[in-house]
Tab-separated table of C-alpha atoms in Angstrom:
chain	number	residue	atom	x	y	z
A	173	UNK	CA	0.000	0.000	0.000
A	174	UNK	CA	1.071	3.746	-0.788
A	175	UNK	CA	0.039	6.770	0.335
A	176	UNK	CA	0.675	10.044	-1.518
A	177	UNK	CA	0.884	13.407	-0.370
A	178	UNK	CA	0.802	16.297	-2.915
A	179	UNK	CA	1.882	19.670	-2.204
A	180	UNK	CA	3.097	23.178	-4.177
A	181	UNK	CA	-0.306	24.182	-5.887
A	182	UNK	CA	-1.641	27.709	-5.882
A	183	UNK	CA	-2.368	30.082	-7.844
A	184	UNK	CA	-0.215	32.116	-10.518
A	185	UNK	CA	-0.254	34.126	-13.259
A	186	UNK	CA	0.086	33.159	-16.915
A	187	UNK	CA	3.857	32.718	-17.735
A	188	UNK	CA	4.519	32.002	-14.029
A	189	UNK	CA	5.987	29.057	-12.756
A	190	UNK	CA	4.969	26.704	-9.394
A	191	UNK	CA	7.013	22.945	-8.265
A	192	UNK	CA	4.564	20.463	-7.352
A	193	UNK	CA	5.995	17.684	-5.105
A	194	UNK	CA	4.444	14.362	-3.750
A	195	UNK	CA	5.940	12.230	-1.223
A	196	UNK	CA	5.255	9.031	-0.135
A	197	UNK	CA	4.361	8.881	3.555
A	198	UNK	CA	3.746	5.304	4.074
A	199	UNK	CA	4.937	2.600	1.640
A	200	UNK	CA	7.761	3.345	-0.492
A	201	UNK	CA	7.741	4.116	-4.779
A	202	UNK	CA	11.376	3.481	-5.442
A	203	UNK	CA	9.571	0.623	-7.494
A	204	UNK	CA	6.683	2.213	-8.725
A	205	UNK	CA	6.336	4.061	-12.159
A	206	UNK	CA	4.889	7.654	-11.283
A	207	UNK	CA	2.781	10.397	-12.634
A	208	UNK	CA	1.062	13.436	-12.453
A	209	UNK	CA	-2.504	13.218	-13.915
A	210	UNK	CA	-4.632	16.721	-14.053
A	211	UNK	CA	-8.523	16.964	-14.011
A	212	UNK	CA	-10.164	20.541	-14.809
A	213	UNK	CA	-13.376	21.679	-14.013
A	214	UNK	CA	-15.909	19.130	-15.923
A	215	UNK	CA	-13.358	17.351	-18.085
A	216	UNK	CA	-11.615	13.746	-17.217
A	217	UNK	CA	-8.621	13.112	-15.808
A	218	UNK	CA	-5.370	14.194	-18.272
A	219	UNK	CA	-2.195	12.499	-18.642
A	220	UNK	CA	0.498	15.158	-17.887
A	221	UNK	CA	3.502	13.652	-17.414
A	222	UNK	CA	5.262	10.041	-16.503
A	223	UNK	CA	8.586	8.625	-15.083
A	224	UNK	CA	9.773	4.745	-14.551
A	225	UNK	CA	10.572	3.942	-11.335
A	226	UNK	CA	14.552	4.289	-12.256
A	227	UNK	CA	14.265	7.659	-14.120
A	228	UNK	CA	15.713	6.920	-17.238
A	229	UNK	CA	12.280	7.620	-18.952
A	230	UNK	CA	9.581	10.388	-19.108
A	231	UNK	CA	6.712	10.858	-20.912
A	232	UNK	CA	5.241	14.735	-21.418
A	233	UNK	CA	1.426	15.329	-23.044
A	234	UNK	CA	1.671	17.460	-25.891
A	235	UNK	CA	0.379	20.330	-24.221
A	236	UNK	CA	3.252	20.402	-21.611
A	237	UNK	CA	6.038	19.553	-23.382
A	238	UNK	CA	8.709	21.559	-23.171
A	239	UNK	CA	6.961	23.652	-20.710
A	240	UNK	CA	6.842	21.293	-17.796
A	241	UNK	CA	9.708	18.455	-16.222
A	242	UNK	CA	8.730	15.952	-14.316
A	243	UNK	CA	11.531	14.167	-11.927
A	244	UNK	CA	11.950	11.855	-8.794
A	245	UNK	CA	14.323	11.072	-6.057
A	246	UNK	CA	13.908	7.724	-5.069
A	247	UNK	CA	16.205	8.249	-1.652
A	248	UNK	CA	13.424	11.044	-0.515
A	249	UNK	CA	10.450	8.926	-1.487
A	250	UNK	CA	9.361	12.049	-3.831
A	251	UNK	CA	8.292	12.996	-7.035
A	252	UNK	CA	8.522	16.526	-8.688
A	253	UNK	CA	6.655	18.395	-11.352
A	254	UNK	CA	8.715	21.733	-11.933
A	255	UNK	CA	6.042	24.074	-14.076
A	256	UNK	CA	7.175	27.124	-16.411
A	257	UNK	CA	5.572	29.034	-18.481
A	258	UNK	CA	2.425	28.321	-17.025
A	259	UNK	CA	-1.195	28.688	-19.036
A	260	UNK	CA	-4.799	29.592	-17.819
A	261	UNK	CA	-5.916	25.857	-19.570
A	262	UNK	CA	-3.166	24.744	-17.236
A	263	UNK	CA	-5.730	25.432	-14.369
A	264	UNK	CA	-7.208	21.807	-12.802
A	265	UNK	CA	-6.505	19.551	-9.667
A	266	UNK	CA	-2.904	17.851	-10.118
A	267	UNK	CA	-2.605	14.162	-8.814
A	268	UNK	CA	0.512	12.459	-7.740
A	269	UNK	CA	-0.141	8.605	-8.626
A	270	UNK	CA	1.877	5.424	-9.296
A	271	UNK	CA	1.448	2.026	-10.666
A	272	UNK	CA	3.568	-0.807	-11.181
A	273	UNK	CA	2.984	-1.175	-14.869
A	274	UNK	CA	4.343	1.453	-17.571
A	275	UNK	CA	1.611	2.764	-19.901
A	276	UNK	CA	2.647	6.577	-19.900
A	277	UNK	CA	-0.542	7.247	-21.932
A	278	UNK	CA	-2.975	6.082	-19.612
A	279	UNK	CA	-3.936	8.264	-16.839
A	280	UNK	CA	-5.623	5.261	-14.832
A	281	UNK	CA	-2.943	4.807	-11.995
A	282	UNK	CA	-2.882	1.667	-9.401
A	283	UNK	CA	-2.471	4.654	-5.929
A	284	UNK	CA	-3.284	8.399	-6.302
A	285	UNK	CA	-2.818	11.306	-4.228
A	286	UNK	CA	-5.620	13.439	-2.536
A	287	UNK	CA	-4.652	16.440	-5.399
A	288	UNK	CA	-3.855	19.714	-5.627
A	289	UNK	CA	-5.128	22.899	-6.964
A	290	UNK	CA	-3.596	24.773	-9.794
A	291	UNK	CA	-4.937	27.907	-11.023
A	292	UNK	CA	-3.716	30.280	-13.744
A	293	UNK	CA	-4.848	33.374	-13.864
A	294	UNK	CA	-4.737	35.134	-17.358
């Protein structure tokens, strides 16, 4: 069993940046693939962005690449999601999650986090 723990959200202004973290606080991920997932206001949950559980892969959505970098440190238990250049669509509730399976495309995660808020402001 994991248990995530988001934190970081807030609210900025478009072209501003926030980090989003998400540690583990019981159970450990070192083995877990990782994500964070988004859900706006009356849409389903988004991919955003994916890492295996060493690292040496990431996934990005379209609408985030280049504009987002997603990273872990397995000795803290923690996953990152440093975000630049920030957008008003940006705005939703991010989710820290993790599965044991790879499918980077798929935002249906094994464990997810309570969430966070995000909000751009234009």
């Amino acid at each position: 069993q994991v248990h995530l723990v988001e934190s970081g959200g807030g609210l900025v202004q478009a072209g501003g940046s926030l980090s989003l973290s998400c540690a583990a606080s019981r159970g450990t991920v070192s083995r877990y693939h990782m994500a964070w997932i988004r859900q706006a206001p009356g849409k389903g949950r988004e991919m955003v962005a994916a890492i295996t559980w060493s690292g040496d892969t990431t996934f990005y959505a379209g609408s985030v690449r280049g504009r987002f970098t997603i990273s872990r440190d397995n000795a803290k238990n923690t996953l990152y999601l440093q975000m630049d250049s920030l957008k008003p669509e940006d705005t939703a509730v991010y989710y820290c999650a993790a599965d044991r399976g790879w499918a980077p495309g798929d935002p249906r995660y094994e464990y997810f986090g309570q969430g966070t808020q995000v909000t751009v402001s234009s």
